[in-house]
PDB file of C-alpha atoms in Angstrom:
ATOM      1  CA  UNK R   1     -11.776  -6.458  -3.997  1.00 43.00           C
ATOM      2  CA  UNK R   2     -10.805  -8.466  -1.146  1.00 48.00           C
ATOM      3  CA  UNK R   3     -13.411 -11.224  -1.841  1.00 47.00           C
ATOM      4  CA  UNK R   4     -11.665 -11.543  -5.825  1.00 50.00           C
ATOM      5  CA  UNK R   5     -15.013 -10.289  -7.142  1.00 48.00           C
ATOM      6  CA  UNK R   6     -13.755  -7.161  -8.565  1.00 51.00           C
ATOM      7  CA  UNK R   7      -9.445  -7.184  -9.635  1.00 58.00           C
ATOM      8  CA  UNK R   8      -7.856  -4.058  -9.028  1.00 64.00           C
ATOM      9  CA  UNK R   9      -6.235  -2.378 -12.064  1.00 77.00           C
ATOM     10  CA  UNK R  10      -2.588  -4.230 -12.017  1.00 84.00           C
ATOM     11  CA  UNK R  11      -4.126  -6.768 -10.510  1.00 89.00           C
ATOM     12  CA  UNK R  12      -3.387  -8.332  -6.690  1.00 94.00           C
ATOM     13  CA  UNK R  13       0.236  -8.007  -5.603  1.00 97.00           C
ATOM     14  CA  UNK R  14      -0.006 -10.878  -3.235  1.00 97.00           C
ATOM     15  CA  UNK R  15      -2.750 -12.721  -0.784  1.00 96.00           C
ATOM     16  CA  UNK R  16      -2.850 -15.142   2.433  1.00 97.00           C
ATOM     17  CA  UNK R  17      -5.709 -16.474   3.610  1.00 97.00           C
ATOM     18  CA  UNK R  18      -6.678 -13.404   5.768  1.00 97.00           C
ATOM     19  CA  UNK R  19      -5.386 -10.466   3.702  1.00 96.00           C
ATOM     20  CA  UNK R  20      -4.930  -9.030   0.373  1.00 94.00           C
ATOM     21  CA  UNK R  21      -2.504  -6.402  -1.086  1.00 97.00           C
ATOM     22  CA  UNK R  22      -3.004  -4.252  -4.019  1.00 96.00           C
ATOM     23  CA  UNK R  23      -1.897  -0.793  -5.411  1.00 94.00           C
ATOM     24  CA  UNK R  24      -4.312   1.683  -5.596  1.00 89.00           C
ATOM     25  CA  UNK R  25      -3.078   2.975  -9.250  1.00 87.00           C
ATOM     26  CA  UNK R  26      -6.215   6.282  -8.638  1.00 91.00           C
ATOM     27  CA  UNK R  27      -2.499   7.673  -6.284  1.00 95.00           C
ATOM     28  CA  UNK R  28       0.141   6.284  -9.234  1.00 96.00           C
ATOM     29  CA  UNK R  29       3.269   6.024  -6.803  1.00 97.00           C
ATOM     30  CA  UNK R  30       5.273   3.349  -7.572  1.00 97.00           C
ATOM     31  CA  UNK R  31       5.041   0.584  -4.781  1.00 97.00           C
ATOM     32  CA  UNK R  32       2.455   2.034  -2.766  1.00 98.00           C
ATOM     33  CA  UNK R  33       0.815  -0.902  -1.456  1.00 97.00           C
ATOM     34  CA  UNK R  34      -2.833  -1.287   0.446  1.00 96.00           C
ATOM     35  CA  UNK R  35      -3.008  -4.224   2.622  1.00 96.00           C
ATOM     36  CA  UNK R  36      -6.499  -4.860   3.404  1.00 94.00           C
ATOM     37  CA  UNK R  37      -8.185  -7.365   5.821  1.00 94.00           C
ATOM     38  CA  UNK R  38     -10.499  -9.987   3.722  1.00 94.00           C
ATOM     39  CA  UNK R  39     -12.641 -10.015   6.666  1.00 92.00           C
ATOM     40  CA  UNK R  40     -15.132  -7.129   7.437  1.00 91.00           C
ATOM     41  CA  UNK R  41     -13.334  -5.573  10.585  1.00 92.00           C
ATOM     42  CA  UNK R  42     -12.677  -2.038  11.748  1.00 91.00           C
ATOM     43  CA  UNK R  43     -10.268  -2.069  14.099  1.00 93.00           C
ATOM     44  CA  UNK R  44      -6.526  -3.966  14.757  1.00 94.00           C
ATOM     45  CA  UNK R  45      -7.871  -4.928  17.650  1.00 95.00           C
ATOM     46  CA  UNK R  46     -10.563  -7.133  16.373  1.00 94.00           C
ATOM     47  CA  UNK R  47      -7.693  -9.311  14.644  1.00 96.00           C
ATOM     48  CA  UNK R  48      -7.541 -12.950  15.731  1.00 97.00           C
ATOM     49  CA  UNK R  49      -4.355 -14.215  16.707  1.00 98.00           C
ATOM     50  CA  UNK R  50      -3.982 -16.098  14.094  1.00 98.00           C
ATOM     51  CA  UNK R  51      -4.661 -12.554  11.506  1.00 97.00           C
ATOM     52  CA  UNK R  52      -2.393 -10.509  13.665  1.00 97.00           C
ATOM     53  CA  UNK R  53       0.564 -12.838  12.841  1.00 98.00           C
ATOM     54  CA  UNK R  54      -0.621 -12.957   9.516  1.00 98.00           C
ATOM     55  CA  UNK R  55      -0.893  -9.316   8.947  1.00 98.00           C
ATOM     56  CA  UNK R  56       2.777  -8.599  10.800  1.00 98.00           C
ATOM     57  CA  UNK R  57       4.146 -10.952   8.136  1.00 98.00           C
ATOM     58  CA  UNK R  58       2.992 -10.044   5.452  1.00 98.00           C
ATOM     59  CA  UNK R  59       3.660  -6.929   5.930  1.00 98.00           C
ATOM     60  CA  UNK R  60       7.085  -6.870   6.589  1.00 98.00           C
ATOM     61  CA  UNK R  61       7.522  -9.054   3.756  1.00 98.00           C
ATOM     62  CA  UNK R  62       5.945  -6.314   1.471  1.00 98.00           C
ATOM     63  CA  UNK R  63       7.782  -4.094   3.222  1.00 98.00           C
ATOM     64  CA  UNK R  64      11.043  -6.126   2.383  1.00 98.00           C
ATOM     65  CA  UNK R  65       9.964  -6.645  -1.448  1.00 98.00           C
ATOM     66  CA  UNK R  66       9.407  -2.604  -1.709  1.00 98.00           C
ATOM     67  CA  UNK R  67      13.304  -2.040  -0.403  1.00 98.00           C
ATOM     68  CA  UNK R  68      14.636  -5.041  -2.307  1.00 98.00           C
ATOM     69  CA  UNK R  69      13.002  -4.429  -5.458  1.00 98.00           C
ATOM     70  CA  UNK R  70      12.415  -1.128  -5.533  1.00 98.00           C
ATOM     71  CA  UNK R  71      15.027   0.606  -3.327  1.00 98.00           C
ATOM     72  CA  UNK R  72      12.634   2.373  -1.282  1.00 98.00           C
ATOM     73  CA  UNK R  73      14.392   3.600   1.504  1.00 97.00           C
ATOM     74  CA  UNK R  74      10.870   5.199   3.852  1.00 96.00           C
ATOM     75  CA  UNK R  75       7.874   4.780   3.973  1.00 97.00           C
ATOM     76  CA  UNK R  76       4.814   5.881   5.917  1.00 95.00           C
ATOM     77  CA  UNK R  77       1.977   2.990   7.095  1.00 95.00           C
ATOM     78  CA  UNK R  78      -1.537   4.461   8.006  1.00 93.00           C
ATOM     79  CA  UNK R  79      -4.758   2.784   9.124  1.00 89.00           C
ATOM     80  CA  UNK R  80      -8.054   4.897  10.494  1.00 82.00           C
ATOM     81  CA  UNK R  81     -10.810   3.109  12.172  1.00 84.00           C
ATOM     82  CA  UNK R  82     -13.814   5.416  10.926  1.00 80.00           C
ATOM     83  CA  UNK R  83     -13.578   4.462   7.666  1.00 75.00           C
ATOM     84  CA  UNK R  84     -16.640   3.379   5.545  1.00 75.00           C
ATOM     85  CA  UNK R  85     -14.508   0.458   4.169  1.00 74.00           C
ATOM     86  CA  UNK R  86     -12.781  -2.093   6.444  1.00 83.00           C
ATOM     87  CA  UNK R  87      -9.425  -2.707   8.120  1.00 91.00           C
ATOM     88  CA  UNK R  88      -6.748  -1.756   5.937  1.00 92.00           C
ATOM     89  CA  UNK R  89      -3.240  -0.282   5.936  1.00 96.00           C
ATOM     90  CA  UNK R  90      -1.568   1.694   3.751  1.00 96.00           C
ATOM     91  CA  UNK R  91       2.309   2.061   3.055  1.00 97.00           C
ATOM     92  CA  UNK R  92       3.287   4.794   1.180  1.00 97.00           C
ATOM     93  CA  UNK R  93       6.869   4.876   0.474  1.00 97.00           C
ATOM     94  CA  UNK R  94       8.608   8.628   0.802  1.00 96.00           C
ATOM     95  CA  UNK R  95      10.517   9.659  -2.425  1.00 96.00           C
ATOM     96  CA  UNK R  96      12.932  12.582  -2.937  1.00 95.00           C
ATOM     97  CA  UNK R  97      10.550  14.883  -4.699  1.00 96.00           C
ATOM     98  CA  UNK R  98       7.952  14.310  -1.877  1.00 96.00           C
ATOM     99  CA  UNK R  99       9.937  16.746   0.749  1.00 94.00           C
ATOM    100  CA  UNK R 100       8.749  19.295  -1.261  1.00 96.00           C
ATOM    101  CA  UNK R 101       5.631  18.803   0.688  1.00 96.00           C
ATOM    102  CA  UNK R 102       7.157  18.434   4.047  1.00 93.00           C
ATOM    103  CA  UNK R 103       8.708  16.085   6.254  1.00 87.00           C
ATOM    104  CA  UNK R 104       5.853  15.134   8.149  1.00 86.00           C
ATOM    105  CA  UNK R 105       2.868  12.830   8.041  1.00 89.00           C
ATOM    106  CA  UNK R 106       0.971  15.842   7.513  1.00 91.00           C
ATOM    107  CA  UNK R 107       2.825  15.741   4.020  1.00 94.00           C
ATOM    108  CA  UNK R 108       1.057  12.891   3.024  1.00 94.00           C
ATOM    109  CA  UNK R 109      -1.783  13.843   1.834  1.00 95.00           C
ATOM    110  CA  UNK R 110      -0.677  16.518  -0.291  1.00 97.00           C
ATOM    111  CA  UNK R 111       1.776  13.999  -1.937  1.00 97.00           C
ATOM    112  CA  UNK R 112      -1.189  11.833  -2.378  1.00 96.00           C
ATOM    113  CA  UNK R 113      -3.618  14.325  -4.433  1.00 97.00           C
ATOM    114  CA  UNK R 114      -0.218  15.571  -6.307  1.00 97.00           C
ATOM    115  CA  UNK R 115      -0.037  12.247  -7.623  1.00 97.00           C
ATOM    116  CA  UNK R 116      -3.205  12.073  -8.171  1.00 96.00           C
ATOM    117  CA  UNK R 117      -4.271  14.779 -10.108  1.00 97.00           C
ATOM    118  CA  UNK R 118      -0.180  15.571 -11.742  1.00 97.00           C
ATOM    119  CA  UNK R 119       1.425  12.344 -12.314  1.00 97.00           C
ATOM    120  CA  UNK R 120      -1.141  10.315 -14.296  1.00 94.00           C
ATOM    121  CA  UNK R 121       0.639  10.636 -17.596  1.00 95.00           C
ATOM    122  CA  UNK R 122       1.146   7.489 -19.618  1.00 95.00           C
ATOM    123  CA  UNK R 123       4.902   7.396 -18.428  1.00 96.00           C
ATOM    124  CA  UNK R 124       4.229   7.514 -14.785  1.00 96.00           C
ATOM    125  CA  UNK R 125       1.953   4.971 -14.735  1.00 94.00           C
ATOM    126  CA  UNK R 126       3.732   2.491 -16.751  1.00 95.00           C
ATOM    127  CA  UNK R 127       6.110   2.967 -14.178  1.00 96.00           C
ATOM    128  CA  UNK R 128       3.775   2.161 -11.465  1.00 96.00           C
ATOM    129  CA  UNK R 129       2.661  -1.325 -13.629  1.00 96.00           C
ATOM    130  CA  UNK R 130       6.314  -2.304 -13.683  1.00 97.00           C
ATOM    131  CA  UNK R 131       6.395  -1.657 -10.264  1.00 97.00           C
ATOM    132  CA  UNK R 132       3.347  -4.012  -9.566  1.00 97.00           C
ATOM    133  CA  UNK R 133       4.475  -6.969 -11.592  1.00 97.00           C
ATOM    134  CA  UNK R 134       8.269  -6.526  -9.971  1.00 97.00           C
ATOM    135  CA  UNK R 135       6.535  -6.754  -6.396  1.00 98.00           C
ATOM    136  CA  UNK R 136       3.897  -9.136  -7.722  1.00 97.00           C
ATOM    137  CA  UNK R 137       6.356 -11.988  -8.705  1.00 97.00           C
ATOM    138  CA  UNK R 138       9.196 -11.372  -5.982  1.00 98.00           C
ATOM    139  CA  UNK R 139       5.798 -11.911  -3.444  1.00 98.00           C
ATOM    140  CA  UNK R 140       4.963 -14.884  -5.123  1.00 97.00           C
ATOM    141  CA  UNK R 141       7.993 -16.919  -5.770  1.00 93.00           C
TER     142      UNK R 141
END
């Protein structure tokens, strides 16, 4: 995905030079994002300089397009280091019938397989598309 050889369903919400953002639509939660590292790296520490301002900025300006376009008040960023892919961070925004899972991070991944295997009705996931293309052109004006 992160080399443009294979487009993630709703396409990529926006790119820099070092990083690329998508929504994984497989957990349809509107304006969940996955920023991932377009170079093959593990770890935040193996960031240049140059990526680690990169992937702060981008970032928070996801993070700002998710509030101003969506109104999504929290969310939750996770990255592991023993994964079989490569770098990449995910932001999972917390919505009101989430807490019915818990407060916690250890909520998290029951919200995610919830919305995996309950909320993939036609509805939901045209809401999630929306959401893409809304995030999609406010990160690309």
């Amino acid at each position: 995905m992160t080399s443009g050889l294979v487009e993630p369903e709703g396409g990529v919400v926006v790119e820099t030079p070092y990083f690329h953002a998508h929504q994984d639509v497989a957990y349809p939660i509107r304006g969940l994002i996955i920023l991932a590292s377009k170079r093959h790296i593990k770890c935040l520490d193996e960031l240049t300089e140059v990526e680690r301002l990169d992937y702060i900025n981008i970032l928070a300006r996801i993070r700002k397009a998710q509030r101003d376009v969506l109104g999504i008040e929290y969310v939750y960023y996770f990255y592991n280091e023993d994964t079989t892919h490569h770098f990449h961070t995910w932001m999972v925004p917390r919505y009101e019938w989430m807490y019915e899972f818990g407060r916690s991070v250890e909520s998290v991944r029951p919200v995610l397989l919830h919305a995996r295997n309950k909320m993939n009705d036609k509805g939901n996931v045209e809401k999630v598309m929306e959401a893409i293309r809304n995030l999609t052109e406010e990160l690309n004006k």
